[in-house]
CSV table of C-alpha atoms in Angstrom, one decimal:
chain,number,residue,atom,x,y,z
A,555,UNK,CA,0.0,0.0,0.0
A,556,UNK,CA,1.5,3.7,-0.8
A,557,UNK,CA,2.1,6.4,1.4
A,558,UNK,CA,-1.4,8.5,1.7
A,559,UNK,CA,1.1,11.4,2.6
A,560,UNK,CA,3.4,11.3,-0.5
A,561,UNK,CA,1.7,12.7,-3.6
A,562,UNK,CA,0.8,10.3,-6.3
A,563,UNK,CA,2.1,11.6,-10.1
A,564,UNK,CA,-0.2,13.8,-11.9
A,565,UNK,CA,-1.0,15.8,-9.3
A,566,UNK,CA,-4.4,15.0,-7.2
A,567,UNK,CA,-7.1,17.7,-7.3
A,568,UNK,CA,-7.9,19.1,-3.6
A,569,UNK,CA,-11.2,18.9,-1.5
A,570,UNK,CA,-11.9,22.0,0.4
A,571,UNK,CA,-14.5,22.1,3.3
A,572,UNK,CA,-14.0,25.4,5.6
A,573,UNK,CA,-12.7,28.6,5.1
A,574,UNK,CA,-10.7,27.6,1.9
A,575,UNK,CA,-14.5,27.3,0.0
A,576,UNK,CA,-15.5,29.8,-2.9
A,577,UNK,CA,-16.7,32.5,-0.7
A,578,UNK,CA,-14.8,31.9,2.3
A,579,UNK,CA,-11.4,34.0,3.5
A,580,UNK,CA,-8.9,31.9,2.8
A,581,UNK,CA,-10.4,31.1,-0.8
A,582,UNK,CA,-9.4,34.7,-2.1
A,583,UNK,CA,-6.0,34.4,0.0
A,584,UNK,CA,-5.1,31.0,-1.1
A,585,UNK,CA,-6.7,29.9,-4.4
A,586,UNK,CA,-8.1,32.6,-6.5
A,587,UNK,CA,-6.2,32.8,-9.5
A,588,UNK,CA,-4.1,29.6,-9.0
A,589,UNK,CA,-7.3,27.2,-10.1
A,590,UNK,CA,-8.4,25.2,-13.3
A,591,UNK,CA,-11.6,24.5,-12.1
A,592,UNK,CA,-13.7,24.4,-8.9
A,593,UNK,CA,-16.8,21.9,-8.3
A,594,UNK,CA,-19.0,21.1,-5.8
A,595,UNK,CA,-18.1,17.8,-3.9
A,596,UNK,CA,-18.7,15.5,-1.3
A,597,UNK,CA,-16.5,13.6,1.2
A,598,UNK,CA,-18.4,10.2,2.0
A,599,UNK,CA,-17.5,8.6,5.3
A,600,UNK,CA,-16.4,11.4,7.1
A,601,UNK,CA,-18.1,14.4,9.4
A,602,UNK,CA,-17.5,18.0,10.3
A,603,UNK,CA,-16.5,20.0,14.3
A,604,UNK,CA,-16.4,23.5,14.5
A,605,UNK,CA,-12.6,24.6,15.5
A,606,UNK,CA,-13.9,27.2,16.4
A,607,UNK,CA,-13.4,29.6,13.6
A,608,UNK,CA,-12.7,26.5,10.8
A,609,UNK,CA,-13.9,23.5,10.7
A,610,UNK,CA,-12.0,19.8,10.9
A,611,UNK,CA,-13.5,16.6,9.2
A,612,UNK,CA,-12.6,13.4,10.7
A,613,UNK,CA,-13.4,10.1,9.6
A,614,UNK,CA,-16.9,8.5,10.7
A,615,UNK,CA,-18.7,6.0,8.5
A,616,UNK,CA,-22.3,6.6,7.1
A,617,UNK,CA,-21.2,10.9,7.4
A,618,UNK,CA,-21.2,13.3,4.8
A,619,UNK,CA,-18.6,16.5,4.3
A,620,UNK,CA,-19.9,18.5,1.7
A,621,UNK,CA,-17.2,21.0,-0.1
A,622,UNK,CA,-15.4,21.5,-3.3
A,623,UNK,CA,-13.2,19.8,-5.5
A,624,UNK,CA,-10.0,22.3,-6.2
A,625,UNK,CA,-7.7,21.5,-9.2
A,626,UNK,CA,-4.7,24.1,-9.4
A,627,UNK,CA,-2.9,25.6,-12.1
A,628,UNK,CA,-0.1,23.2,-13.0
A,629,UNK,CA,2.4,25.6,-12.7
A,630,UNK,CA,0.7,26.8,-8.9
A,631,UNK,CA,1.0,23.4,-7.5
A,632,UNK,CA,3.8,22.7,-5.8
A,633,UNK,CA,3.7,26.0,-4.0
A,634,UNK,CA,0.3,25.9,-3.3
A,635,UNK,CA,0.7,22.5,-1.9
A,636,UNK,CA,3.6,23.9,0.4
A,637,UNK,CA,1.5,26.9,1.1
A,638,UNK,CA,-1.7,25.1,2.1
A,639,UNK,CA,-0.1,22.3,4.5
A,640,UNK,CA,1.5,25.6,6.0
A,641,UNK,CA,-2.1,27.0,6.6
A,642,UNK,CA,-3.6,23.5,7.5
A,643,UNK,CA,-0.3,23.3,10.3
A,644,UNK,CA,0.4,19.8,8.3
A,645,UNK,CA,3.7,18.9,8.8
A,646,UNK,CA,4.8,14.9,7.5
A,647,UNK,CA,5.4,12.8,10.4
A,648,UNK,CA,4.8,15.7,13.1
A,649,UNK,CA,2.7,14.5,16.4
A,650,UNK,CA,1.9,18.1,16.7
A,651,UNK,CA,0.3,18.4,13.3
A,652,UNK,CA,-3.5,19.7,13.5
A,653,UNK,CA,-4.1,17.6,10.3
A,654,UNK,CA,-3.1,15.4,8.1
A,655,UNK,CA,-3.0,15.3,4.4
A,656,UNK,CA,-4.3,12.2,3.2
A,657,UNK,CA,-5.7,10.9,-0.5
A,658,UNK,CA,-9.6,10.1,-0.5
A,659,UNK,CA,-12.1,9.3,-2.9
A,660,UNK,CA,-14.5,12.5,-3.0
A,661,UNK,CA,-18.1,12.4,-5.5
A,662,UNK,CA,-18.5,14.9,-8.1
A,663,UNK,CA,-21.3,15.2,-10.2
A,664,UNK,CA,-19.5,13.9,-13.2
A,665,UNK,CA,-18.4,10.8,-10.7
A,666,UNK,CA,-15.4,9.8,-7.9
A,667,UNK,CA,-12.0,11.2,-7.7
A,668,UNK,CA,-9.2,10.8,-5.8
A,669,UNK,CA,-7.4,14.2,-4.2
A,670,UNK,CA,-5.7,15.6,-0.7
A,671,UNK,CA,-8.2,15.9,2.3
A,672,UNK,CA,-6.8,17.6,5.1
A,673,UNK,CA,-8.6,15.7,7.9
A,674,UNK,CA,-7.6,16.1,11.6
A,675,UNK,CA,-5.1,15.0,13.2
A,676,UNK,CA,-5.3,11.2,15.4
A,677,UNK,CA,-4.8,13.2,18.2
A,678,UNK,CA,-6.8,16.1,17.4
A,679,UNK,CA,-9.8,13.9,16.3
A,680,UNK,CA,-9.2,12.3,19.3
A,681,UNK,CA,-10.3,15.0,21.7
A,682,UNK,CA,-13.3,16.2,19.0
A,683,UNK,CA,-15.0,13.2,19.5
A,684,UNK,CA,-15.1,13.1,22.9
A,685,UNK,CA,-15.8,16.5,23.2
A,686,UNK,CA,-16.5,18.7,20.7
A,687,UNK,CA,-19.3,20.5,19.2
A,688,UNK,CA,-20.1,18.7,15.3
A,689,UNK,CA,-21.3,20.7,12.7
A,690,UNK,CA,-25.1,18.8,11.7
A,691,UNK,CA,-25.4,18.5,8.1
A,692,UNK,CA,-21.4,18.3,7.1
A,693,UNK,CA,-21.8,21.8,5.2
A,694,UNK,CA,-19.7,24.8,6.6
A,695,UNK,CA,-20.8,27.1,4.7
A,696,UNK,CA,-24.4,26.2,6.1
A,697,UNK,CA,-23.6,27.0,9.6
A,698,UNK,CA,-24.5,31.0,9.6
């Protein structure tokens, strides 16, 4: 089995959930400009906690994560992927990381793909579970 950590050649699409979506603050920071495309999506198998202020998804079956499906510029990627683990505190291999970059299947409408998910953390899904407040629904936008 490969590495979920070490990116698979071409380069994998990202799905965005929190403050990285069209409309959100880190969207304009981060990503406008440096896209091909941006979809709607959905992360099966997974759920969303408030942080507060940004949101983490951590794995639960039967949950849904709704978001969007990033693909970046090819000549954007490799900075932006540098850039975004910097923003997500994603460091390979780091206890202290507050998420971790892993490769899941997400749904389109035009069908599954495979791209980075920045999910928390063991440890920080760890203490969300037991006590932290989940977003209902799996749609951050859809909290205000």
């Amino acid at each position: 089995m490969s590495d979920p950590t070490t990116p698979p050649r071409p380069h994998l699409p990202f799905f965005v959930y929190g403050t990285l979506r069209p409309g959100e603050v880190n969207h304009g920071l981060f990503l406008r400009g440096r896209t091909l495309r941006e979809e709607p999506a959905r992360l099966t198998d997974a759920v969303l906690y408030d942080g507060p202020g940004y949101p983490y998804a951590v794995d639960e079956p039967g949950g849904t994560v709704t978001g969007d499906l990033v693909t970046a510029r090819p000549g954007a990627y490799r900075r932006l992927l540098a850039e975004l683990d910097r923003l997500e505190e994603y460091t390979p291999g780091d206890p202290r990381s507050l998420y971790e970059r892993v490769v899941r299947e997400v749904r389109t409408e035009a069908g599954p793909v495979r791209a980075w998910v920045y999910l928390a953390a063991p440890a920080v899904a760890a203490r969300l579970r037991a006590r932290g407040e989940r977003l209902t629904g799996g749609d951050w936008s859809a909290r205000r």
